[in-house]
Amino acid sequence: MQVAEVVAPAKKPAHRIVVLRKSALETPVDPKPSSKRKSAGGERAFRNAGSAVERWRARKKAVAASKSALQPKQKSPPARKVKTRRLSKRPPVRQAVAQPVAKPVSHSKPETTPKPLPPLRGHLDIRERGRLAGWASDGTGTPVRLRVLDNGVTLGTILAQTYRADLKKAGIGTGHHAFEFVIEGGLSDTEDHDVRVERMEDRAALVGSPWIVRARPAPAIVVPEVAPLPRPPQACGQGYLDYVGHRRVCGWAQDAARPNVPVKIQILDNGRLITKVLANRYRGDLDVPGSGGGRHGFDCLLPVPFTPTERHVIRVLRDHDGVELLGSPWILDPICELDPDLQDAFSRIVQNLSGRKKSEQALRFLMEQVTALRHQMADQATGRTRKAQERELALRSGARSAGRARAQGGRRILFVDERFPDGTRDAGSQAILSHMQAAQAMGLDVVFAASGEPEAPQAARDMLEKAEISIWSLPFYASVEEGLRLESHGFTCVYLHRVGIASRYMELVRLYQPKARVIYSVADLHHLRLERQAREMEQPELLPRVARLRLLEGLGALQANVTLTHSPVEAAVLKQLAPHSQVCTVPWCVPTVRKKPRMAGRRGVLFVGHYAHVPNVDAAFWLVREVMPLVWADVPDMPCVLVGSTMPPSIQALAGPQVQTLGHVQDLAPLYAQMRLGVAPLRFGAGLKGKLLDSFAAGLPCVMTPIAAEGLTLPDMLRPLVAADAAGMAQVILALQDDQLATAVAQAGWQFIKDNFSQKAVTGLLKTVFS
């Protein structure tokens, strides 16, 4: 790189002009001179400078000159090689020169400039708070796309394509360049507006746009709450208030004198102006001849929702004359339930939560509210608040009134079982349903809880709710323990069904319901049934379990106030286990058919049982393999039908030409109506047998073993139905093929159930138990 140096005359600062060759721009050069050259130049400059003041001035001017030489010029000529010559013999002061950076060479094609849009012509002719109208054209014949903005927020878009004859006459295209935009609800009076209409492609504004609208707050029209305004007849067309919610007010308004002009309305809350809205929304039901096109509706989303915990008197008035709409005032009472608006708002709040801390805070709040609500439900169910008020009042009025207040308190009974009852499943469900019905007949409020099913099946829920029986189930109570704790001191009686429930909840009931009368219903003595099973099926490994169940059942009888059993045989066994316990024998209600049965034309043997019960599985095998072959020897076409819930594959495998395995049947009445007799071939078990009672109640004779007949005091007509072995059962089944004998036995069994197993009889026996 060549450098041309210019040295100023003496006593003046030195200047240096730098000219760069093109090749120098492409080749990097170290701008820093060597240390020797730098020090030599400095010495020469100071030696020629003279005094100290002159040296300081020379240094200052040299620096300023070098900065001005390095500034880029707007149009720099191409660099070329020049000859250098010295203008002075004095050596210049050498300064470091910054190396300019060469610009990169671009090989891409230059960007093409977008084609400019045709100039926009048009005008915003009508500017109203509820309507904008005008025309727009770009001379191409294509409708112009316009956008309407209010304070920078897009209200909507529209095509300028409506025909106007004046535009055609003026020579503006085809005349199809007009537009009209309706601002639903109008522009608010409480804030300023900057309304702009512009072309969407380049945001070119129409003439007359933007339109600045200033706020003009008006004083509220205070209407006395006790003296509503006089209402004109509906025929005058003043409008109607259709709906008022905590976030929304809607209806329609019109002035009959000017049907084509939108009416502005005022919305007042307890006499205070909330907002003003233009009733210009289109409604098809208002679009009738002479109505002004149907644009008289309003649907206003309130800027601030009404407070849900306060009472609001909402009035809607026409702004220009103060006439109140029909349907106004509208009363919004404080919310006592979660209406759809509140549920929607609450759901949106939860969905918008972000961050673990906010979510935990919201969850903590929700759980607190859930706990408070559950305590509130428990207080309402138990009547604790009401009882406390009654006790306070009774104490103030005297002891006699206190006793009367206690007597008038609500009586409640809690029934607890392993599963929700199903009358078509097992006899235990039939028994507990019958006893709950008896409790209701005595005036007790009945509550049911299932320890093994936290959530009630829909069928059971519907059945119990239809019977007006309350249930403990998710999501309100997750367990029986939780219900006992939340509704402590809330029951006068607690009914524990079966030994497993009694052993599990007896102590908890005594803890949380100390004044309740505890009733232990054994259903059947489990230790007795298991002991007979071990002996009949030669299973000595069951004996330790038998001893444990015997201890639990005796202990339950001792701890309970009353122990219920359905069989007098089991009552005697309980008296031996717990001599000081109170034991009552109470059956359950078994509904009978209305007419006395007739056996003519019937055929077949029916066995019904719940196959999760081991005695029923054994009975089905014994019936098909031992009893029925003896019957088929005389009557080969005698059908045998097996019915029941939870039928295992081993029982289903018994199906054949003479055996039908139907499984669970919801309604047994049609089957009972066509079969000749029922059988109960139980070789072990305990308690009353539901299948036997149901067969008699349906009008069928039932052949049974002594185990099945245990606990029943049968009349003389029914005693021959008991047979101890397979041959005896087969003989009884064959004898009942006689229509006259079968009809007489069926009617005797039907009358036996009707006399001893009615709901009236069961309720009478339970009066002393529940009181």
mmCIF file of N, CA, C and O in Angstrom, residues 9-95:
data_model
loop_
_atom_site.group_PDB
_atom_site.id
_atom_site.type_symbol
_atom_site.label_atom_id
_atom_site.label_comp_id
_atom_site.label_asym_id
_atom_site.label_seq_id
_atom_site.Cartn_x
_atom_site.Cartn_y
_atom_site.Cartn_z
ATOM 1 N N PRO A 9 3.603 23.499 6.780
ATOM 2 C CA PRO A 9 4.720 24.386 7.101
ATOM 3 C C PRO A 9 5.022 24.356 8.578
ATOM 4 O O PRO A 9 4.279 23.812 9.385
ATOM 5 N N ALA A 10 6.128 24.979 8.903
ATOM 6 C CA ALA A 10 6.557 24.997 10.309
ATOM 7 C C ALA A 10 5.513 25.659 11.171
ATOM 8 O O ALA A 10 4.806 26.562 10.739
ATOM 9 N N LYS A 11 5.480 25.240 12.442
ATOM 10 C CA LYS A 11 4.577 25.752 13.461
ATOM 11 C C LYS A 11 3.120 25.437 13.167
ATOM 12 O O LYS A 11 2.227 26.065 13.674
ATOM 13 N N LYS A 12 2.837 24.459 12.313
ATOM 14 C CA LYS A 12 1.465 24.028 12.062
ATOM 15 C C LYS A 12 1.423 22.518 12.164
ATOM 16 O O LYS A 12 2.393 21.837 11.863
ATOM 17 N N PRO A 13 0.294 21.968 12.569
ATOM 18 C CA PRO A 13 0.214 20.500 12.697
ATOM 19 C C PRO A 13 0.342 19.809 11.357
ATOM 20 O O PRO A 13 -0.050 20.349 10.329
ATOM 21 N N ALA A 14 0.885 18.640 11.406
ATOM 22 C CA ALA A 14 1.076 17.865 10.166
ATOM 23 C C ALA A 14 -0.205 17.165 9.779
ATOM 24 O O ALA A 14 -0.991 16.756 10.627
ATOM 25 N N HIS A 15 -0.437 17.006 8.495
ATOM 26 C CA HIS A 15 -1.601 16.302 7.952
ATOM 27 C C HIS A 15 -1.122 15.155 7.095
ATOM 28 O O HIS A 15 -0.066 15.253 6.443
ATOM 29 N N ARG A 16 -1.942 14.122 7.025
ATOM 30 C CA ARG A 16 -1.588 12.975 6.190
ATOM 31 C C ARG A 16 -2.805 12.534 5.394
ATOM 32 O O ARG A 16 -3.858 12.292 5.962
ATOM 33 N N ILE A 17 -2.650 12.438 4.109
ATOM 34 C CA ILE A 17 -3.730 11.982 3.222
ATOM 35 C C ILE A 17 -3.416 10.562 2.832
ATOM 36 O O ILE A 17 -2.321 10.258 2.359
ATOM 37 N N VAL A 18 -4.430 9.670 3.005
ATOM 38 C CA VAL A 18 -4.250 8.244 2.724
ATOM 39 C C VAL A 18 -5.087 7.872 1.526
ATOM 40 O O VAL A 18 -6.294 8.134 1.493
ATOM 41 N N VAL A 19 -4.504 7.276 0.554
ATOM 42 C CA VAL A 19 -5.207 6.779 -0.648
ATOM 43 C C VAL A 19 -4.962 5.286 -0.706
ATOM 44 O O VAL A 19 -3.816 4.842 -0.701
ATOM 45 N N LEU A 20 -6.033 4.502 -0.746
ATOM 46 C CA LEU A 20 -5.945 3.051 -0.740
ATOM 47 C C LEU A 20 -6.154 2.501 -2.142
ATOM 48 O O LEU A 20 -7.081 2.892 -2.846
ATOM 49 N N ARG A 21 -5.284 1.595 -2.530
ATOM 50 C CA ARG A 21 -5.437 0.916 -3.805
ATOM 51 C C ARG A 21 -6.482 -0.189 -3.661
ATOM 52 O O ARG A 21 -6.685 -0.718 -2.591
ATOM 53 N N LYS A 22 -7.154 -0.553 -4.754
ATOM 54 C CA LYS A 22 -8.209 -1.574 -4.713
ATOM 55 C C LYS A 22 -7.659 -2.899 -4.238
ATOM 56 O O LYS A 22 -8.295 -3.631 -3.509
ATOM 57 N N SER A 23 -6.437 -3.188 -4.710
ATOM 58 C CA SER A 23 -5.841 -4.452 -4.270
ATOM 59 C C SER A 23 -5.588 -4.469 -2.780
ATOM 60 O O SER A 23 -5.596 -5.492 -2.131
ATOM 61 N N ALA A 24 -5.358 -3.285 -2.231
ATOM 62 C CA ALA A 24 -5.134 -3.211 -0.782
ATOM 63 C C ALA A 24 -6.378 -3.519 -0.002
ATOM 64 O O ALA A 24 -6.325 -3.969 1.127
ATOM 65 N N LEU A 25 -7.571 -3.259 -0.607
ATOM 66 C CA LEU A 25 -8.818 -3.589 0.075
ATOM 67 C C LEU A 25 -9.014 -5.089 0.180
ATOM 68 O O LEU A 25 -9.689 -5.572 1.057
ATOM 69 N N GLU A 26 -8.451 -5.787 -0.779
ATOM 70 C CA GLU A 26 -8.650 -7.229 -0.791
ATOM 71 C C GLU A 26 -7.617 -7.967 0.030
ATOM 72 O O GLU A 26 -7.824 -9.076 0.463
ATOM 73 N N THR A 27 -6.438 -7.312 0.250
ATOM 74 C CA THR A 27 -5.366 -7.981 0.998
ATOM 75 C C THR A 27 -5.249 -7.343 2.370
ATOM 76 O O THR A 27 -5.045 -6.140 2.467
ATOM 77 N N PRO A 28 -5.401 -8.115 3.456
ATOM 78 C CA PRO A 28 -5.294 -7.525 4.793
ATOM 79 C C PRO A 28 -3.884 -7.047 5.085
ATOM 80 O O PRO A 28 -2.907 -7.701 4.747
ATOM 81 N N VAL A 29 -3.772 -5.856 5.659
ATOM 82 C CA VAL A 29 -2.471 -5.258 6.004
ATOM 83 C C VAL A 29 -2.497 -4.926 7.484
ATOM 84 O O VAL A 29 -3.505 -4.411 7.995
ATOM 85 N N ASP A 30 -1.455 -5.203 8.146
ATOM 86 C CA ASP A 30 -1.342 -4.875 9.567
ATOM 87 C C ASP A 30 -1.266 -3.372 9.719
ATOM 88 O O ASP A 30 -0.314 -2.740 9.228
ATOM 89 N N PRO A 31 -2.275 -2.731 10.358
ATOM 90 C CA PRO A 31 -2.266 -1.276 10.458
ATOM 91 C C PRO A 31 -1.254 -0.741 11.442
ATOM 92 O O PRO A 31 -0.990 0.442 11.467
ATOM 93 N N LYS A 32 -0.679 -1.600 12.280
ATOM 94 C CA LYS A 32 0.251 -1.119 13.297
ATOM 95 C C LYS A 32 1.677 -1.117 12.740
ATOM 96 O O LYS A 32 2.189 -2.147 12.297
ATOM 97 N N PRO A 33 2.378 0.051 12.712
ATOM 98 C CA PRO A 33 3.775 0.062 12.258
ATOM 99 C C PRO A 33 4.682 -0.582 13.286
ATOM 100 O O PRO A 33 4.279 -0.836 14.418
ATOM 101 N N SER A 34 5.861 -0.866 12.858
ATOM 102 C CA SER A 34 6.840 -1.457 13.785
ATOM 103 C C SER A 34 7.209 -0.457 14.866
ATOM 104 O O SER A 34 7.034 0.752 14.713
ATOM 105 N N SER A 35 7.743 -0.982 15.933
ATOM 106 C CA SER A 35 8.054 -0.110 17.073
ATOM 107 C C SER A 35 9.134 0.910 16.733
ATOM 108 O O SER A 35 9.110 2.038 17.196
ATOM 109 N N LYS A 36 10.085 0.533 15.851
ATOM 110 C CA LYS A 36 11.159 1.465 15.522
ATOM 111 C C LYS A 36 10.640 2.645 14.740
ATOM 112 O O LYS A 36 10.968 3.791 15.003
ATOM 113 N N ARG A 37 9.797 2.353 13.727
ATOM 114 C CA ARG A 37 9.266 3.430 12.899
ATOM 115 C C ARG A 37 8.390 4.344 13.740
ATOM 116 O O ARG A 37 8.361 5.559 13.576
ATOM 117 N N LYS A 38 7.628 3.741 14.647
ATOM 118 C CA LYS A 38 6.735 4.551 15.472
ATOM 119 C C LYS A 38 7.534 5.493 16.368
ATOM 120 O O LYS A 38 7.243 6.684 16.474
ATOM 121 N N SER A 39 8.591 5.017 16.975
ATOM 122 C CA SER A 39 9.366 5.857 17.873
ATOM 123 C C SER A 39 10.157 6.903 17.112
ATOM 124 O O SER A 39 10.281 8.049 17.548
ATOM 125 N N ALA A 40 10.644 6.553 15.886
ATOM 126 C CA ALA A 40 11.409 7.522 15.094
ATOM 127 C C ALA A 40 10.534 8.663 14.626
ATOM 128 O O ALA A 40 10.903 9.834 14.669
ATOM 129 N N GLY A 41 9.310 8.327 14.167
ATOM 130 C CA GLY A 41 8.396 9.383 13.714
ATOM 131 C C GLY A 41 8.043 10.310 14.842
ATOM 132 O O GLY A 41 7.924 11.520 14.667
ATOM 133 N N GLY A 42 7.836 9.770 16.034
ATOM 134 C CA GLY A 42 7.484 10.618 17.174
ATOM 135 C C GLY A 42 8.609 11.574 17.529
ATOM 136 O O GLY A 42 8.375 12.740 17.830
ATOM 137 N N GLU A 43 9.833 11.102 17.464
ATOM 138 C CA GLU A 43 10.951 11.981 17.805
ATOM 139 C C GLU A 43 11.100 13.120 16.802
ATOM 140 O O GLU A 43 11.351 14.272 17.191
ATOM 141 N N ARG A 44 10.892 12.780 15.519
ATOM 142 C CA ARG A 44 11.015 13.836 14.506
ATOM 143 C C ARG A 44 9.930 14.882 14.702
ATOM 144 O O ARG A 44 10.154 16.083 14.578
ATOM 145 N N ALA A 45 8.681 14.426 15.013
ATOM 146 C CA ALA A 45 7.579 15.378 15.185
ATOM 147 C C ALA A 45 7.851 16.314 16.351
ATOM 148 O O ALA A 45 7.646 17.528 16.255
ATOM 149 N N PHE A 46 8.314 15.778 17.465
ATOM 150 C CA PHE A 46 8.580 16.628 18.617
ATOM 151 C C PHE A 46 9.804 17.522 18.406
ATOM 152 O O PHE A 46 9.887 18.616 18.924
ATOM 153 N N ARG A 47 10.764 17.044 17.615
ATOM 154 C CA ARG A 47 11.942 17.863 17.386
ATOM 155 C C ARG A 47 11.624 19.064 16.515
ATOM 156 O O ARG A 47 12.186 20.157 16.678
ATOM 157 N N ASN A 48 10.713 18.900 15.551
ATOM 158 C CA ASN A 48 10.356 19.988 14.646
ATOM 159 C C ASN A 48 9.277 20.890 15.224
ATOM 160 O O ASN A 48 8.941 21.915 14.633
ATOM 161 N N ALA A 49 8.699 20.504 16.286
ATOM 162 C CA ALA A 49 7.535 21.252 16.767
ATOM 163 C C ALA A 49 7.897 22.524 17.496
ATOM 164 O O ALA A 49 7.093 23.431 17.574
ATOM 165 N N GLY A 50 9.046 22.711 18.017
ATOM 166 C CA GLY A 50 9.388 23.948 18.717
ATOM 167 C C GLY A 50 9.082 23.834 20.185
ATOM 168 O O GLY A 50 9.442 22.896 20.847
ATOM 169 N N SER A 51 8.353 24.787 20.711
ATOM 170 C CA SER A 51 8.064 24.868 22.147
ATOM 171 C C SER A 51 7.009 23.845 22.561
ATOM 172 O O SER A 51 6.409 23.164 21.735
ATOM 173 N N ALA A 52 6.759 23.766 23.849
ATOM 174 C CA ALA A 52 5.773 22.792 24.385
ATOM 175 C C ALA A 52 4.378 23.113 23.940
ATOM 176 O O ALA A 52 3.585 22.220 23.638
ATOM 177 N N VAL A 53 4.017 24.414 23.873
ATOM 178 C CA VAL A 53 2.665 24.792 23.442
ATOM 179 C C VAL A 53 2.456 24.405 21.999
ATOM 180 O O VAL A 53 1.398 23.888 21.612
ATOM 181 N N GLU A 54 3.468 24.651 21.183
ATOM 182 C CA GLU A 54 3.334 24.301 19.769
ATOM 183 C C GLU A 54 3.236 22.780 19.603
ATOM 184 O O GLU A 54 2.509 22.283 18.757
ATOM 185 N N ARG A 55 4.016 22.053 20.439
ATOM 186 C CA ARG A 55 3.919 20.587 20.338
ATOM 187 C C ARG A 55 2.512 20.103 20.701
ATOM 188 O O ARG A 55 1.966 19.193 20.076
ATOM 189 N N TRP A 56 1.900 20.689 21.738
ATOM 190 C CA TRP A 56 0.526 20.292 22.130
ATOM 191 C C TRP A 56 -0.478 20.608 21.030
ATOM 192 O O TRP A 56 -1.355 19.807 20.715
ATOM 193 N N ARG A 57 -0.389 21.818 20.414
ATOM 194 C CA ARG A 57 -1.280 22.192 19.309
ATOM 195 C C ARG A 57 -1.090 21.274 18.097
ATOM 196 O O ARG A 57 -2.052 20.878 17.432
ATOM 197 N N ALA A 58 0.164 20.945 17.801
ATOM 198 C CA ALA A 58 0.422 20.055 16.661
ATOM 199 C C ALA A 58 -0.205 18.684 16.874
ATOM 200 O O ALA A 58 -0.800 18.097 15.970
ATOM 201 N N ARG A 59 -0.060 18.165 18.108
ATOM 202 C CA ARG A 59 -0.649 16.845 18.383
ATOM 203 C C ARG A 59 -2.172 16.883 18.269
ATOM 204 O O ARG A 59 -2.800 16.001 17.717
ATOM 205 N N LYS A 60 -2.815 17.923 18.783
ATOM 206 C CA LYS A 60 -4.280 18.034 18.762
ATOM 207 C C LYS A 60 -4.798 18.143 17.352
ATOM 208 O O LYS A 60 -5.762 17.471 16.957
ATOM 209 N N LYS A 61 -4.186 18.980 16.506
ATOM 210 C CA LYS A 61 -4.651 19.145 15.134
ATOM 211 C C LYS A 61 -4.380 17.910 14.290
ATOM 212 O O LYS A 61 -5.144 17.562 13.389
ATOM 213 N N ALA A 62 -3.260 17.215 14.588
ATOM 214 C CA ALA A 62 -2.977 15.983 13.839
ATOM 215 C C ALA A 62 -4.020 14.919 14.094
ATOM 216 O O ALA A 62 -4.466 14.206 13.186
ATOM 217 N N VAL A 63 -4.429 14.801 15.336
ATOM 218 C CA VAL A 63 -5.477 13.819 15.666
ATOM 219 C C VAL A 63 -6.783 14.166 14.984
ATOM 220 O O VAL A 63 -7.479 13.321 14.425
ATOM 221 N N ALA A 64 -7.201 15.451 15.003
ATOM 222 C CA ALA A 64 -8.454 15.862 14.354
ATOM 223 C C ALA A 64 -8.397 15.627 12.855
ATOM 224 O O ALA A 64 -9.380 15.200 12.242
ATOM 225 N N ALA A 65 -7.219 15.905 12.236
ATOM 226 C CA ALA A 65 -7.112 15.704 10.793
ATOM 227 C C ALA A 65 -7.200 14.243 10.419
ATOM 228 O O ALA A 65 -7.807 13.879 9.409
ATOM 229 N N SER A 66 -6.587 13.377 11.224
ATOM 230 C CA SER A 66 -6.647 11.940 10.910
ATOM 231 C C SER A 66 -8.055 11.394 11.035
ATOM 232 O O SER A 66 -8.487 10.542 10.260
ATOM 233 N N LYS A 67 -8.842 11.870 11.993
ATOM 234 C CA LYS A 67 -10.234 11.424 12.132
ATOM 235 C C LYS A 67 -11.074 11.838 10.947
ATOM 236 O O LYS A 67 -11.894 11.081 10.437
ATOM 237 N N SER A 68 -10.870 13.087 10.465
ATOM 238 C CA SER A 68 -11.663 13.533 9.316
ATOM 239 C C SER A 68 -11.267 12.798 8.058
ATOM 240 O O SER A 68 -12.095 12.545 7.181
ATOM 241 N N ALA A 69 -10.000 12.377 7.955
ATOM 242 C CA ALA A 69 -9.571 11.640 6.760
ATOM 243 C C ALA A 69 -10.146 10.243 6.736
ATOM 244 O O ALA A 69 -10.357 9.665 5.672
ATOM 245 N N LEU A 70 -10.410 9.668 7.920
ATOM 246 C CA LEU A 70 -10.935 8.296 7.970
ATOM 247 C C LEU A 70 -12.438 8.207 7.792
ATOM 248 O O LEU A 70 -12.982 7.126 7.658
ATOM 249 N N GLN A 71 -13.207 9.327 7.834
ATOM 250 C CA GLN A 71 -14.662 9.291 7.668
ATOM 251 C C GLN A 71 -15.002 8.925 6.224
ATOM 252 O O GLN A 71 -14.409 9.469 5.293
ATOM 253 N N PRO A 72 -15.987 7.968 6.026
ATOM 254 C CA PRO A 72 -16.333 7.562 4.648
ATOM 255 C C PRO A 72 -17.070 8.666 3.926
ATOM 256 O O PRO A 72 -17.827 9.437 4.498
ATOM 257 N N LYS A 73 -16.834 8.745 2.655
ATOM 258 C CA LYS A 73 -17.511 9.715 1.806
ATOM 259 C C LYS A 73 -18.713 9.066 1.155
ATOM 260 O O LYS A 73 -18.787 7.853 0.988
ATOM 261 N N GLN A 74 -19.686 9.882 0.761
ATOM 262 C CA GLN A 74 -20.910 9.348 0.155
ATOM 263 C C GLN A 74 -20.603 8.726 -1.190
ATOM 264 O O GLN A 74 -21.083 7.649 -1.510
ATOM 265 N N LYS A 75 -19.857 9.338 -2.000
ATOM 266 C CA LYS A 75 -19.506 8.800 -3.306
ATOM 267 C C LYS A 75 -17.988 8.825 -3.425
ATOM 268 O O LYS A 75 -17.386 9.868 -3.675
ATOM 269 N N SER A 76 -17.403 7.691 -3.219
ATOM 270 C CA SER A 76 -15.948 7.624 -3.312
ATOM 271 C C SER A 76 -15.566 7.105 -4.684
ATOM 272 O O SER A 76 -16.110 6.102 -5.149
ATOM 273 N N PRO A 77 -14.661 7.800 -5.373
ATOM 274 C CA PRO A 77 -14.221 7.328 -6.697
ATOM 275 C C PRO A 77 -13.440 6.044 -6.554
ATOM 276 O O PRO A 77 -12.922 5.731 -5.482
ATOM 277 N N PRO A 78 -13.378 5.266 -7.583
ATOM 278 C CA PRO A 78 -12.618 4.006 -7.533
ATOM 279 C C PRO A 78 -11.154 4.263 -7.235
ATOM 280 O O PRO A 78 -10.563 5.231 -7.715
ATOM 281 N N ALA A 79 -10.616 3.395 -6.398
ATOM 282 C CA ALA A 79 -9.202 3.567 -6.011
ATOM 283 C C ALA A 79 -8.275 3.331 -7.195
ATOM 284 O O ALA A 79 -8.494 2.390 -7.986
ATOM 285 N N ARG A 80 -7.272 4.167 -7.338
ATOM 286 C CA ARG A 80 -6.293 3.999 -8.419
ATOM 287 C C ARG A 80 -4.903 4.350 -7.900
ATOM 288 O O ARG A 80 -4.753 5.061 -6.924
ATOM 289 N N LYS A 81 -3.949 3.878 -8.588
ATOM 290 C CA LYS A 81 -2.567 4.104 -8.184
ATOM 291 C C LYS A 81 -2.154 5.546 -8.476
ATOM 292 O O LYS A 81 -2.331 6.037 -9.578
ATOM 293 N N VAL A 82 -1.618 6.250 -7.506
ATOM 294 C CA VAL A 82 -1.177 7.633 -7.664
ATOM 295 C C VAL A 82 0.279 7.751 -7.219
ATOM 296 O O VAL A 82 0.758 6.954 -6.404
ATOM 297 N N LYS A 83 0.903 8.708 -7.790
ATOM 298 C CA LYS A 83 2.283 8.990 -7.404
ATOM 299 C C LYS A 83 2.284 9.908 -6.191
ATOM 300 O O LYS A 83 1.455 10.782 -6.075
ATOM 301 N N THR A 84 3.218 9.689 -5.365
ATOM 302 C CA THR A 84 3.342 10.516 -4.179
ATOM 303 C C THR A 84 4.539 11.440 -4.306
ATOM 304 O O THR A 84 5.569 11.089 -4.919
ATOM 305 N N ARG A 85 4.409 12.602 -3.769
ATOM 306 C CA ARG A 85 5.542 13.541 -3.739
ATOM 307 C C ARG A 85 5.493 14.279 -2.415
ATOM 308 O O ARG A 85 4.435 14.519 -1.854
ATOM 309 N N ARG A 86 6.640 14.679 -1.953
ATOM 310 C CA ARG A 86 6.749 15.366 -0.687
ATOM 311 C C ARG A 86 6.517 16.843 -0.885
ATOM 312 O O ARG A 86 7.048 17.457 -1.794
ATOM 313 N N LEU A 87 5.679 17.403 -0.034
ATOM 314 C CA LEU A 87 5.424 18.833 -0.074
ATOM 315 C C LEU A 87 6.351 19.588 0.842
ATOM 316 O O LEU A 87 6.418 20.809 0.805
ATOM 317 N N SER A 88 7.002 18.888 1.673
ATOM 318 C CA SER A 88 7.916 19.542 2.603
ATOM 319 C C SER A 88 9.025 18.577 2.956
ATOM 320 O O SER A 88 8.826 17.347 2.908
ATOM 321 N N LYS A 89 10.156 19.099 3.273
ATOM 322 C CA LYS A 89 11.289 18.265 3.652
ATOM 323 C C LYS A 89 11.154 17.759 5.071
ATOM 324 O O LYS A 89 11.889 16.878 5.492
ATOM 325 N N ARG A 90 10.241 18.382 5.827
ATOM 326 C CA ARG A 90 10.084 17.974 7.210
ATOM 327 C C ARG A 90 9.320 16.658 7.275
ATOM 328 O O ARG A 90 8.305 16.483 6.614
ATOM 329 N N PRO A 91 9.812 15.773 8.057
ATOM 330 C CA PRO A 91 9.102 14.480 8.145
ATOM 331 C C PRO A 91 7.767 14.628 8.859
ATOM 332 O O PRO A 91 7.653 15.403 9.806
ATOM 333 N N PRO A 92 6.733 13.957 8.390
ATOM 334 C CA PRO A 92 5.410 14.069 9.028
ATOM 335 C C PRO A 92 5.318 13.248 10.290
ATOM 336 O O PRO A 92 6.133 12.382 10.548
ATOM 337 N N VAL A 93 4.299 13.544 11.051
ATOM 338 C CA VAL A 93 3.989 12.722 12.234
ATOM 339 C C VAL A 93 3.148 11.544 11.777
ATOM 340 O O VAL A 93 2.019 11.703 11.286
ATOM 341 N N ARG A 94 3.681 10.350 11.910
ATOM 342 C CA ARG A 94 2.979 9.150 11.410
ATOM 343 C C ARG A 94 1.895 8.716 12.410
ATOM 344 O O ARG A 94 2.164 8.599 13.593
ATOM 345 N N GLN A 95 0.741 8.499 11.899
ATOM 346 C CA GLN A 95 -0.390 8.049 12.735
ATOM 347 C C GLN A 95 -0.863 6.684 12.263
ATOM 348 O O GLN A 95 -0.745 6.344 11.084
#
